[in-house]
Coordinates of C-alpha atoms and ligand atoms in Angstrom, one line a residue:
M23 CA -7.9 -22.2 10.9
N24 CA -5.2 -20.0 9.3
S25 CA -6.3 -16.5 8.1
S26 CA -3.6 -16.3 5.4
L27 CA -4.8 -16.0 1.9
N28 CA -2.3 -16.7 -1.0
A29 CA -2.0 -18.3 -4.4
A30 CA -1.3 -21.8 -3.0
R31 CA -4.5 -21.7 -0.8
R32 CA -6.5 -20.4 -3.7
S33 CA -5.4 -23.3 -5.9
R34 CA -6.1 -25.8 -3.2
E35 CA -9.6 -24.5 -2.4
L36 CA -10.5 -23.9 -6.0
A37 CA -9.7 -27.5 -6.8
E38 CA -12.2 -28.6 -4.1
A39 CA -14.9 -26.0 -4.8
G40 CA -16.6 -27.9 -7.6
D41 CA -17.0 -31.1 -5.6
L42 CA -18.7 -29.6 -2.6
V43 CA -22.2 -28.5 -1.8
V44 CA -21.8 -25.5 0.6
D45 CA -24.4 -23.9 2.8
V46 CA -23.8 -20.4 1.4
L47 CA -22.2 -19.2 -1.8
V48 CA -21.4 -15.5 -1.7
V49 CA -20.8 -13.7 -5.0
G50 CA -18.8 -10.4 -4.7
L51 CA -16.0 -9.7 -2.3
G52 CA -16.5 -6.0 -1.5
A53 CA -17.3 -5.0 2.1
T54 CA -20.8 -6.4 1.8
G55 CA -19.8 -9.8 0.4
A56 CA -16.8 -10.3 2.6
G57 CA -18.9 -9.3 5.5
A58 CA -21.6 -11.9 4.5
A59 CA -18.9 -14.6 4.1
L60 CA -17.7 -13.8 7.7
D61 CA -21.2 -13.6 9.1
A62 CA -22.1 -17.0 7.6
A63 CA -18.8 -18.7 8.5
S64 CA -18.9 -17.4 12.0
R65 CA -22.3 -19.0 12.5
G66 CA -20.7 -22.4 11.6
L67 CA -22.0 -22.5 8.0
S68 CA -19.9 -23.8 5.2
V69 CA -19.1 -20.9 2.8
T70 CA -17.5 -20.3 -0.6
A71 CA -17.1 -16.7 -1.6
I72 CA -16.0 -15.6 -5.0
D73 CA -15.0 -12.4 -6.8
A74 CA -14.5 -11.8 -10.5
H75 CA -11.4 -9.7 -9.8
D76 CA -9.9 -9.2 -6.4
L77 CA -10.9 -8.4 -2.8
A78 CA -12.2 -4.8 -2.8
F79 CA -12.1 -4.5 -6.5
G80 CA -15.3 -2.5 -6.8
T81 CA -16.9 0.5 -5.0
S82 CA -15.5 -0.5 -1.6
R83 CA -12.1 0.8 -2.5
W84 CA -13.4 4.1 -3.9
S85 CA -15.1 5.5 -0.8
S86 CA -14.2 8.5 1.2
K87 CA -13.1 6.1 4.0
M88 CA -15.5 7.6 6.5
I89 CA -17.2 5.6 9.1
H90 CA -20.3 7.8 9.4
G91 CA -22.3 8.6 12.5
G92 CA -25.3 9.1 10.3
L93 CA -25.8 12.8 10.7
R94 CA -26.7 13.3 7.0
Y95 CA -29.6 10.8 7.4
L96 CA -30.8 12.5 10.5
A97 CA -30.9 15.8 8.6
R98 CA -33.4 14.0 6.3
G99 CA -35.5 12.6 9.1
Q100 CA -34.2 9.0 8.5
V101 CA -33.7 8.4 12.2
R102 CA -33.5 4.6 11.9
V103 CA -30.7 4.7 9.3
A104 CA -28.9 7.4 11.2
H105 CA -29.0 5.3 14.5
E106 CA -27.9 2.2 12.6
S107 CA -24.9 4.0 11.3
A108 CA -23.9 5.3 14.7
V109 CA -24.2 1.9 16.2
E110 CA -22.1 0.3 13.5
R111 CA -19.5 3.0 13.8
G112 CA -19.3 2.3 17.6
L113 CA -18.9 -1.4 17.0
L114 CA -16.0 -0.8 14.6
L115 CA -14.3 1.6 16.9
R116 CA -14.7 -0.5 20.0
H117 CA -14.8 -4.1 19.1
T118 CA -14.3 -5.3 15.5
A119 CA -11.7 -3.0 13.9
P120 CA -10.2 -0.6 16.5
H121 CA -6.9 -0.8 14.6
L122 CA -8.4 0.3 11.3
V123 CA -10.9 3.0 12.4
R124 CA -9.9 6.2 14.1
A125 CA -11.6 9.4 15.2
Q126 CA -11.0 12.2 12.6
P127 CA -11.5 15.9 13.4
Y128 CA -13.2 18.1 10.8
L129 CA -13.4 21.9 10.6
L130 CA -16.1 23.8 8.9
P131 CA -14.4 27.2 8.3
L132 CA -16.6 30.2 9.1
T133 CA -15.8 32.3 6.1
P134 CA -17.8 35.3 4.9
A135 CA -19.8 32.9 2.7
V136 CA -21.2 31.1 5.8
S137 CA -23.9 33.2 7.5
G138 CA -24.4 33.2 11.3
G139 CA -27.7 31.5 10.8
Q140 CA -26.2 28.7 8.7
A141 CA -23.4 28.2 11.2
A142 CA -26.0 27.9 14.0
T143 CA -28.0 25.3 12.0
V144 CA -24.9 23.2 11.3
M145 CA -23.8 23.3 15.0
T146 CA -27.3 22.1 16.0
G147 CA -26.8 19.2 13.5
Y148 CA -23.4 18.4 15.0
R149 CA -25.0 18.4 18.5
L150 CA -27.7 16.0 17.3
G151 CA -24.9 13.9 15.8
D152 CA -23.2 13.8 19.2
G153 CA -26.6 12.7 20.6
L154 CA -26.5 9.8 18.2
R155 CA -23.0 8.9 19.4
M156 CA -24.4 8.8 23.0
A157 CA -27.4 6.8 22.0
A158 CA -25.1 4.3 20.4
R159 CA -23.0 4.2 23.6
T160 CA -19.8 5.2 21.9
P161 CA -17.7 6.9 24.6
R162 CA -16.5 10.5 24.2
R163 CA -12.9 9.4 24.6
L164 CA -13.2 7.7 21.3
L165 CA -15.2 10.4 19.6
P166 CA -15.0 13.9 21.2
G167 CA -18.0 16.3 21.0
P168 CA -18.3 19.3 18.6
A169 CA -17.1 22.8 19.5
R170 CA -16.8 26.2 18.0
I171 CA -13.1 27.3 17.8
S172 CA -11.3 30.6 17.2
A173 CA -9.8 31.6 13.9
G174 CA -6.3 31.2 15.4
R175 CA -7.0 27.7 16.5
A176 CA -8.6 26.8 13.1
L177 CA -5.4 28.1 11.4
S178 CA -3.2 26.0 13.7
L179 CA -5.2 22.9 12.7
A180 CA -5.6 23.8 9.0
A181 CA -2.8 26.2 8.0
P182 CA -3.8 26.3 4.3
L183 CA -7.1 28.1 5.1
S184 CA -7.4 31.7 4.0
P185 CA -7.3 33.9 7.1
N186 CA -9.2 36.7 5.3
G187 CA -12.5 37.2 7.0
L188 CA -12.2 33.9 8.9
R189 CA -14.4 34.1 12.1
G190 CA -13.4 30.7 13.4
A191 CA -14.5 27.2 12.6
L192 CA -16.9 24.5 13.8
L193 CA -15.0 21.4 15.0
S194 CA -16.7 18.0 14.7
W195 CA -15.5 14.4 14.8
D196 CA -16.4 11.2 12.9
G197 CA -14.9 7.8 12.2
R198 CA -12.3 7.2 9.5
L199 CA -10.8 4.0 8.1
V200 CA -7.0 3.9 7.6
D201 CA -7.9 2.4 4.2
D202 CA -11.3 1.0 2.9
A203 CA -9.6 -1.8 1.0
R204 CA -7.8 -3.0 4.1
L205 CA -11.2 -3.4 5.9
V206 CA -12.3 -5.7 3.1
V207 CA -9.0 -7.7 3.3
A208 CA -9.4 -8.0 7.1
L209 CA -13.0 -9.2 6.6
A210 CA -12.1 -11.8 4.0
R211 CA -9.2 -13.1 6.1
T212 CA -11.3 -13.3 9.2
A213 CA -13.9 -15.3 7.2
A214 CA -11.1 -17.5 5.9
S215 CA -9.9 -18.1 9.5
R216 CA -13.5 -19.4 10.2
G217 CA -13.2 -21.8 7.2
A218 CA -14.7 -19.8 4.4
R219 CA -13.2 -20.5 0.9
I220 CA -12.2 -17.1 -0.5
L221 CA -11.7 -17.3 -4.2
T222 CA -10.7 -14.3 -6.2
R223 CA -10.5 -14.2 -10.0
C224 CA -13.7 -16.4 -10.1
R225 CA -16.5 -14.8 -12.0
A226 CA -20.2 -15.9 -11.6
L227 CA -21.6 -16.2 -15.1
E228 CA -25.1 -17.2 -14.0
L229 CA -26.7 -17.5 -10.6
A230 CA -29.5 -19.7 -9.4
G231 CA -30.8 -20.4 -5.9
D232 CA -28.7 -23.6 -5.8
G233 CA -25.4 -22.3 -7.1
A234 CA -23.6 -20.7 -9.9
R235 CA -21.8 -21.3 -13.1
V236 CA -18.3 -19.9 -12.5
R237 CA -15.3 -19.0 -14.7
D238 CA -11.8 -19.1 -13.3
E239 CA -10.5 -15.9 -14.8
L240 CA -6.9 -17.1 -14.6
T241 CA -7.4 -20.2 -16.7
G242 CA -10.7 -19.5 -18.5
S243 CA -12.1 -22.9 -17.3
T244 CA -15.7 -23.0 -16.2
F245 CA -17.2 -25.1 -13.5
A246 CA -20.3 -25.2 -11.2
I247 CA -20.4 -24.3 -7.5
R248 CA -23.3 -26.0 -5.8
A249 CA -24.8 -24.3 -2.7
R250 CA -27.9 -24.6 -0.5
T251 CA -28.3 -20.8 -0.7
V252 CA -26.8 -17.9 -2.7
V253 CA -26.1 -14.3 -1.8
N254 CA -25.5 -11.8 -4.6
A255 CA -23.3 -9.0 -3.2
T256 CA -22.0 -7.6 -6.5
G257 CA -23.0 -4.0 -5.7
V258 CA -23.3 -1.8 -8.7
W259 CA -23.1 -5.0 -11.0
A260 CA -26.0 -6.8 -9.2
A261 CA -28.4 -6.3 -12.1
Q262 CA -26.0 -8.3 -14.4
L263 CA -26.8 -11.4 -12.4
D264 CA -30.5 -10.7 -11.7
P265 CA -32.3 -9.0 -14.6
D266 CA -35.2 -8.1 -12.3
I267 CA -33.0 -5.6 -10.4
R268 CA -32.7 -2.0 -11.7
M269 CA -29.7 -0.1 -10.5
R270 CA -29.3 3.7 -10.8
P271 CA -25.6 4.3 -9.9
S272 CA -24.3 7.7 -9.0
R273 CA -20.7 8.7 -9.5
G274 CA -18.6 10.1 -6.7
T275 CA -15.2 11.6 -7.7
H276 CA -12.3 12.4 -5.4
L277 CA -9.0 14.3 -6.1
V278 CA -5.8 13.0 -4.7
L279 CA -3.2 15.6 -3.6
C280 CA 0.4 14.8 -2.6
P281 CA 1.5 15.4 1.0
E282 CA 3.4 18.7 0.2
T283 CA 0.4 20.3 -1.6
L284 CA -1.5 21.4 1.6
P285 CA 1.2 21.6 4.3
G286 CA 0.0 22.0 7.8
L287 CA -3.4 20.4 7.3
R288 CA -4.0 18.4 10.5
A289 CA -7.8 18.2 10.3
G290 CA -10.3 17.4 7.6
L291 CA -12.5 20.1 6.2
H292 CA -16.2 20.4 5.5
V293 CA -16.4 23.1 2.7
P294 CA -19.9 24.4 2.0
I295 CA -20.8 23.9 -1.7
P296 CA -21.8 27.4 -3.0
G297 CA -25.5 27.6 -3.7
E298 CA -26.4 24.4 -1.7
S299 CA -27.7 24.7 1.9
N300 CA -26.8 21.3 3.2
R301 CA -24.0 19.9 1.0
F302 CA -20.4 20.0 1.7
A303 CA -17.2 19.0 -0.1
L304 CA -14.8 17.0 2.1
V305 CA -11.1 17.5 2.4
L306 CA -9.7 14.3 3.9
P307 CA -6.1 14.1 5.1
Q308 CA -4.9 10.5 4.9
P309 CA -2.5 8.6 7.2
D310 CA 0.0 8.4 4.3
G311 CA 0.1 12.2 4.0
R312 CA -1.9 12.4 0.9
V313 CA -5.2 14.4 0.9
Y314 CA -8.4 13.4 -0.8
V315 CA -10.9 16.0 -1.9
G316 CA -14.4 14.8 -2.7
L317 CA -17.0 14.3 -3.6
T318 CA -19.4 14.6 -6.4
D319 CA -22.8 12.9 -6.7
E320 CA -23.8 12.7 -10.4
P321 CA -26.0 10.1 -12.1
A322 CA -23.9 7.6 -14.0
E323 CA -25.9 6.4 -17.0
G324 CA -24.9 3.5 -19.4
P325 CA -23.0 0.3 -18.9
V326 CA -21.2 -0.2 -15.6
P327 CA -17.4 0.0 -16.2
D328 CA -14.9 -2.1 -14.2
V329 CA -13.0 1.0 -13.1
P330 CA -15.0 4.3 -13.3
Q331 CA -13.1 7.3 -14.5
A332 CA -13.2 10.9 -13.0
P333 CA -14.3 13.3 -15.7
E334 CA -12.5 16.7 -15.9
E335 CA -15.7 18.6 -15.1
D336 CA -15.7 16.8 -11.7
V337 CA -12.1 17.8 -11.1
A338 CA -12.8 21.4 -12.0
F339 CA -15.8 21.5 -9.7
L340 CA -14.0 20.1 -6.7
L341 CA -11.0 22.4 -7.2
G342 CA -13.3 25.4 -7.4
V343 CA -15.1 24.4 -4.1
L344 CA -11.7 23.8 -2.4
N345 CA -10.2 27.0 -3.6
S346 CA -13.1 29.0 -2.0
V347 CA -11.5 28.4 1.4
L348 CA -7.7 28.3 0.7
G349 CA -5.2 31.1 1.2
V350 CA -3.3 30.1 -2.0
P351 CA -5.5 28.5 -4.6
L352 CA -4.5 25.2 -6.2
G353 CA -4.5 24.5 -10.0
R354 CA -5.0 21.4 -12.1
Q355 CA -1.3 20.7 -11.9
D356 CA -1.5 20.3 -8.2
V357 CA -3.9 17.3 -8.6
A358 CA -1.6 14.2 -8.5
G359 CA -4.4 11.7 -9.1
T360 CA -8.1 11.2 -9.1
Y361 CA -10.5 8.3 -8.5
A362 CA -14.2 7.8 -9.0
G363 CA -16.6 5.2 -7.6
L364 CA -20.2 4.3 -8.4
R365 CA -22.7 4.2 -5.5
P366 CA -24.8 1.0 -5.8
L367 CA -28.2 2.7 -5.6
L368 CA -31.4 0.9 -6.5
A369 CA -33.5 2.6 -9.1
A370 CA -36.3 4.8 -7.7
G371 CA -37.7 8.2 -8.5
G372 CA -35.9 11.5 -7.8
R373 CA -32.3 12.6 -8.0
T374 CA -29.7 10.0 -7.0
A375 CA -28.4 12.3 -4.2
D376 CA -31.9 12.0 -2.7
L377 CA -32.3 8.3 -3.0
S378 CA -32.3 6.4 0.2
R379 CA -28.9 5.0 1.3
E380 CA -30.7 2.2 3.1
H381 CA -29.8 -1.2 2.0
A382 CA -32.3 -3.6 0.4
L383 CA -32.7 -7.4 0.3
L384 CA -34.3 -8.8 -2.9
T385 CA -35.1 -12.4 -3.4
S386 CA -35.2 -13.6 -7.0
G387 CA -37.7 -16.2 -8.3
S388 CA -35.0 -18.9 -8.1
G389 CA -34.1 -18.0 -4.6
V390 CA -31.0 -15.8 -5.0
V391 CA -30.8 -13.2 -2.2
T392 CA -29.3 -9.9 -3.5
V393 CA -28.1 -7.5 -0.9
V394 CA -27.5 -4.0 -2.2
G395 CA -27.3 -0.3 -1.3
G396 CA -26.3 0.8 2.1
K397 CA -22.7 1.9 2.7
L398 CA -19.4 0.8 4.0
T399 CA -20.2 1.8 7.5
T400 CA -23.2 -0.6 7.7
Y401 CA -21.6 -3.5 5.9
R402 CA -21.9 -5.7 9.0
R403 CA -25.6 -5.1 9.4
M404 CA -26.2 -5.7 5.6
A405 CA -24.3 -9.0 5.9
E406 CA -26.3 -10.0 9.0
D407 CA -29.6 -9.3 7.3
A408 CA -28.6 -11.2 4.1
V409 CA -27.4 -14.2 6.1
D410 CA -30.6 -14.2 8.3
R411 CA -32.6 -14.3 5.0
V412 CA -30.7 -17.2 3.5
V413 CA -30.7 -19.1 6.8
A414 CA -34.5 -18.9 6.8
L415 CA -34.8 -19.6 3.0
G416 CA -32.5 -22.6 3.1
R417 CA -33.6 -23.8 6.6
L418 CA -29.9 -23.9 7.4
G419 CA -30.5 -24.3 11.1
A420 CA -27.8 -21.7 12.2
G421 CA -28.1 -19.4 15.1
G422 CA -28.0 -15.6 14.9
S423 CA -25.2 -13.3 13.8
R424 CA -22.1 -13.3 15.9
T425 CA -20.1 -10.5 14.2
A426 CA -21.0 -7.5 16.4
R427 CA -18.3 -8.5 18.9
L428 CA -16.0 -10.6 16.6
P429 CA -12.6 -8.9 16.2
L430 CA -11.3 -8.8 12.7
V431 CA -7.8 -10.1 11.9
G432 CA -5.3 -7.5 13.4
A433 CA -7.7 -6.2 16.1
G434 CA -5.9 -7.9 19.0
A435 CA -3.1 -6.5 21.2
V436 CA -0.1 -5.6 19.1
R437 CA 2.2 -8.3 20.4
E438 CA -0.3 -11.1 20.4
A439 CA 0.9 -14.0 18.3
G440 CA -1.3 -14.7 15.3
A441 CA -1.8 -17.9 13.3
V442 CA 0.9 -17.0 10.7
P443 CA 4.5 -18.2 11.1
E444 CA 6.0 -14.7 11.1
A445 CA 3.9 -13.8 14.1
R446 CA 5.2 -16.7 16.1
A447 CA 8.7 -15.6 15.1
V448 CA 8.2 -12.1 16.5
R449 CA 10.9 -11.3 19.2
E450 CA 11.9 -7.8 20.3
V451 CA 12.0 -5.9 17.0
G452 CA 12.0 -2.4 18.5
A453 CA 9.3 0.2 18.7
L454 CA 6.7 -0.3 15.9
P455 CA 6.0 2.7 13.7
D456 CA 2.5 4.1 14.1
R457 CA 2.0 3.6 10.4
L458 CA 2.5 -0.1 10.7
R459 CA 0.2 -0.3 13.8
A460 CA -2.5 1.5 12.0
R461 CA -2.5 -0.7 9.0
Y462 CA -1.7 -4.1 10.6
G463 CA -2.8 -3.8 14.2
S464 CA -1.7 -7.0 16.1
E465 CA 0.2 -8.2 13.0
A466 CA 2.5 -5.1 12.8
G467 CA 5.2 -7.0 14.7
A468 CA 5.1 -9.8 12.2
V469 CA 5.4 -7.4 9.3
R470 CA 8.3 -5.8 11.1
A471 CA 9.9 -9.2 11.6
L472 CA 10.2 -9.6 7.9
M473 CA 12.3 -6.5 7.7
A474 CA 14.5 -7.8 10.6
E475 CA 15.1 -11.0 8.6
D476 CA 16.0 -9.1 5.4
P477 CA 16.9 -5.4 5.8
A478 CA 16.4 -4.8 2.1
L479 CA 12.7 -5.3 2.7
A480 CA 12.7 -2.2 5.0
E481 CA 13.3 0.1 2.0
P482 CA 10.4 2.5 1.7
L483 CA 8.4 3.0 -1.5
P484 CA 6.1 6.0 -2.3
T485 CA 3.6 6.7 0.6
G486 CA 6.1 5.1 3.0
I487 CA 5.0 1.5 2.2
T488 CA 7.9 -0.9 2.6
R489 CA 8.8 -3.8 0.4
A490 CA 8.1 -6.1 3.4
E491 CA 4.4 -5.0 3.2
L492 CA 4.2 -6.1 -0.4
V493 CA 5.8 -9.5 0.5
W494 CA 3.3 -9.8 3.4
A495 CA 0.4 -9.1 1.0
V496 CA 1.5 -11.9 -1.3
R497 CA 1.9 -14.4 1.6
H498 CA -1.1 -13.5 3.7
E499 CA -3.4 -11.1 2.1
G500 CA -4.2 -12.9 -1.2
A501 CA -2.4 -10.5 -3.5
L502 CA -1.9 -12.4 -6.8
D503 CA -0.5 -9.7 -9.1
V504 CA 1.0 -6.2 -9.2
D505 CA -2.4 -4.6 -9.5
D506 CA -3.6 -6.3 -6.3
L507 CA -0.4 -5.0 -4.6
L508 CA -0.4 -1.4 -5.9
D509 CA -4.1 -0.7 -6.2
R510 CA -5.7 -2.6 -3.4
R511 CA -3.3 -4.0 -0.7
T512 CA -1.6 -0.6 -0.8
R513 CA -3.0 2.6 -2.5
I514 CA 0.3 3.6 -4.1
G515 CA -1.4 3.3 -7.5
L516 CA -3.7 6.3 -6.8
V517 CA -0.9 8.5 -8.1
P518 CA 0.3 7.3 -11.5
E519 CA 3.9 8.5 -11.0
D520 CA 4.1 6.7 -7.7
R521 CA 2.7 3.6 -9.2
A522 CA 5.3 3.6 -12.0
A523 CA 8.1 4.0 -9.4
A524 CA 6.8 1.1 -7.2
L525 CA 6.1 -1.3 -10.1
P526 CA 9.6 -3.0 -10.0
A527 CA 9.2 -3.6 -6.2
A528 CA 5.8 -5.1 -6.7
R529 CA 7.1 -7.5 -9.3
A530 CA 10.0 -8.4 -7.0
A531 CA 7.6 -9.1 -4.1
L532 CA 5.6 -11.6 -6.2
A533 CA 8.9 -13.4 -7.0
Y534 CA 10.4 -13.1 -3.5
Ligands
FAD288 C1 -17.5 7.8 -4.1 C2 -18.0 7.1 -3.0 C3 -17.7 7.4 -1.7 C4 -18.3 6.7 -0.6 N1 -17.9 7.0 0.6 C5 -18.3 6.3 1.7 C6 -17.9 6.5 3.0 O1 -17.0 7.4 3.2 N2 -18.4 5.8 4.0 C7 -19.3 4.8 3.8 O2 -19.7 4.2 4.7 N3 -19.7 4.5 2.5 C8 -19.3 5.2 1.5 N4 -19.7 4.9 0.2 C9 -20.5 3.7 0.0 C10 -19.8 2.4 0.0 O3 -18.5 2.6 -0.6 C11 -20.5 1.3 -0.8 O4 -21.9 1.3 -0.4 C12 -19.9 0.0 -0.5 O5 -18.5 0.0 -0.7 C13 -20.5 -1.1 -1.4 O6 -19.9 -2.3 -1.2 P1 -20.4 -3.6 -1.9 O7 -19.6 -4.7 -1.3 O8 -21.8 -3.7 -1.8 O9 -20.0 -3.4 -3.4 P2 -18.6 -3.5 -4.1 O10 -17.5 -3.0 -3.3 O11 -18.7 -2.8 -5.5 O12 -18.3 -5.1 -4.3 C14 -18.9 -5.8 -5.4 C15 -17.9 -6.9 -5.8 O13 -18.6 -7.7 -6.7 C16 -17.7 -8.2 -7.7 N5 -18.4 -8.7 -8.8 C17 -19.1 -8.1 -9.7 N6 -19.7 -8.9 -10.6 C18 -19.3 -10.2 -10.3 C19 -19.5 -11.4 -10.8 N7 -20.3 -11.6 -11.9 N8 -18.9 -12.5 -10.2 C20 -18.1 -12.4 -9.1 N9 -17.9 -11.1 -8.6 C21 -18.5 -10.1 -9.1 C22 -16.8 -7.0 -8.0 O14 -15.5 -7.3 -8.5 C23 -16.7 -6.3 -6.6 O15 -15.5 -6.6 -6.0 C24 -19.1 5.6 -0.9 C25 -19.5 5.3 -2.2 C26 -18.9 6.0 -3.2 C27 -19.2 5.6 -4.6

């Protein structure tokens, strides 16, 4: 079946949705819900998956975009979680999304604030992390091992570091997504290619074990979706659909810096947080040249907002930590944008930073299975566990999960023809820019073919995104409005000035 999502397919499938009884209804299309839709559809089950807003509307687009090897969990003695992370990272790098996940180098600068003993402890941790990589059978050519490097080499990889008192740096590697929202889009499209109905702008108003009352947010009309089993994958909003669940979200803020703000930064940075022995701020160079700086971990009390805001105290805190290692300190005016996300943590005692990042499955009295917690890296495992649970509950008679080796849309060889018409039309269109390959994988040629058809579509917008990519997102990636285009299919919207500049192009793409 076709993997393309668009307004026409949504209308068609929405019209059918009320008449069917599906095996699995998935509520929420973040990484977890889109993963669950794919897991169920690839076992041959009939699936409808809905989101109140858009693909990747929630926490899944506010992450640090890291595919973790689990080192942090190892440091806390959570060996099983750490191993699970390393295994899932290996699957993404090798089988499921090698186009979207890359190895990212990080430097921990050895400044006077880092003692010799602290450096030795961190290096031991990195070596244990490399052991996890080996245990997960991820080859070193995909993720090199850690090393101590000289001050000169550190400055060649990260020119903005202050040379004063720099003794060198600890170099380590981990996985990084080109863009977290693109992972969710790829999951949803791959699920759609296996027959799942992916319906955005459909809000579950009430859930029961045999379906949901749903409102089409575009028309306001309400209808029922009937299902043999129901998965609640609404993350930080899960308690709104199951009052027995108690969430205790924690806020993580990132700064967004424009490409010219830290010139010569070719590696990420782990910057020790003053006064904390095992917490680091992250400096994360992005493929589009922007740099994210994160991340806070603060309890977020009160009602859960649709889009969390980054408070000024978080911005000041992150700038302060970053400036502790820079040659030329940055000021508030250098911060081009900010974003904040809420971690979907289950309520338990202790500080949120110490709560387990393991995921949980909770079955309500009416039989709704809520899957919550975890992290982006382990979405596949969470999805597998949730679908195993509903298969057993609903006696659905499906086999085990098939997703560990199931390539996501775009994971094939670059010139492989896909199911979409532009892919079949690909002829020789010249060398593909790395940027397109990293975002579209095997579909890069098809995106490029759009530009060959209409050279006006090759015009670049902020962050280098072309108009062709916006048109592609409307035709194949389920983008329904300018917000979908600028805030989720691309991340132009993270910088308000860039968003304003690209708005006319987004409107034009919707009408193209
Ligand atoms: C700041 C931050 C940084 C992070 N960094 C990383 C990282 O680098 N690596 C990593 O592995 N993990 C990271 N995580 C964790 C990871 O991002 C989350 O665990 C993960 O994205 C949660 O995904 P989800 O699908 O469960 O929830 P979400 O992505 O929040 O999806 C829930 C969806 O449910 C929808 N929804 C809500 N209510 C309804 C309703 N009534 N009807 C229909 N739909 C509804 C929402 O619109 C939303 O799209 C980070 C988290 C935060 C907060």
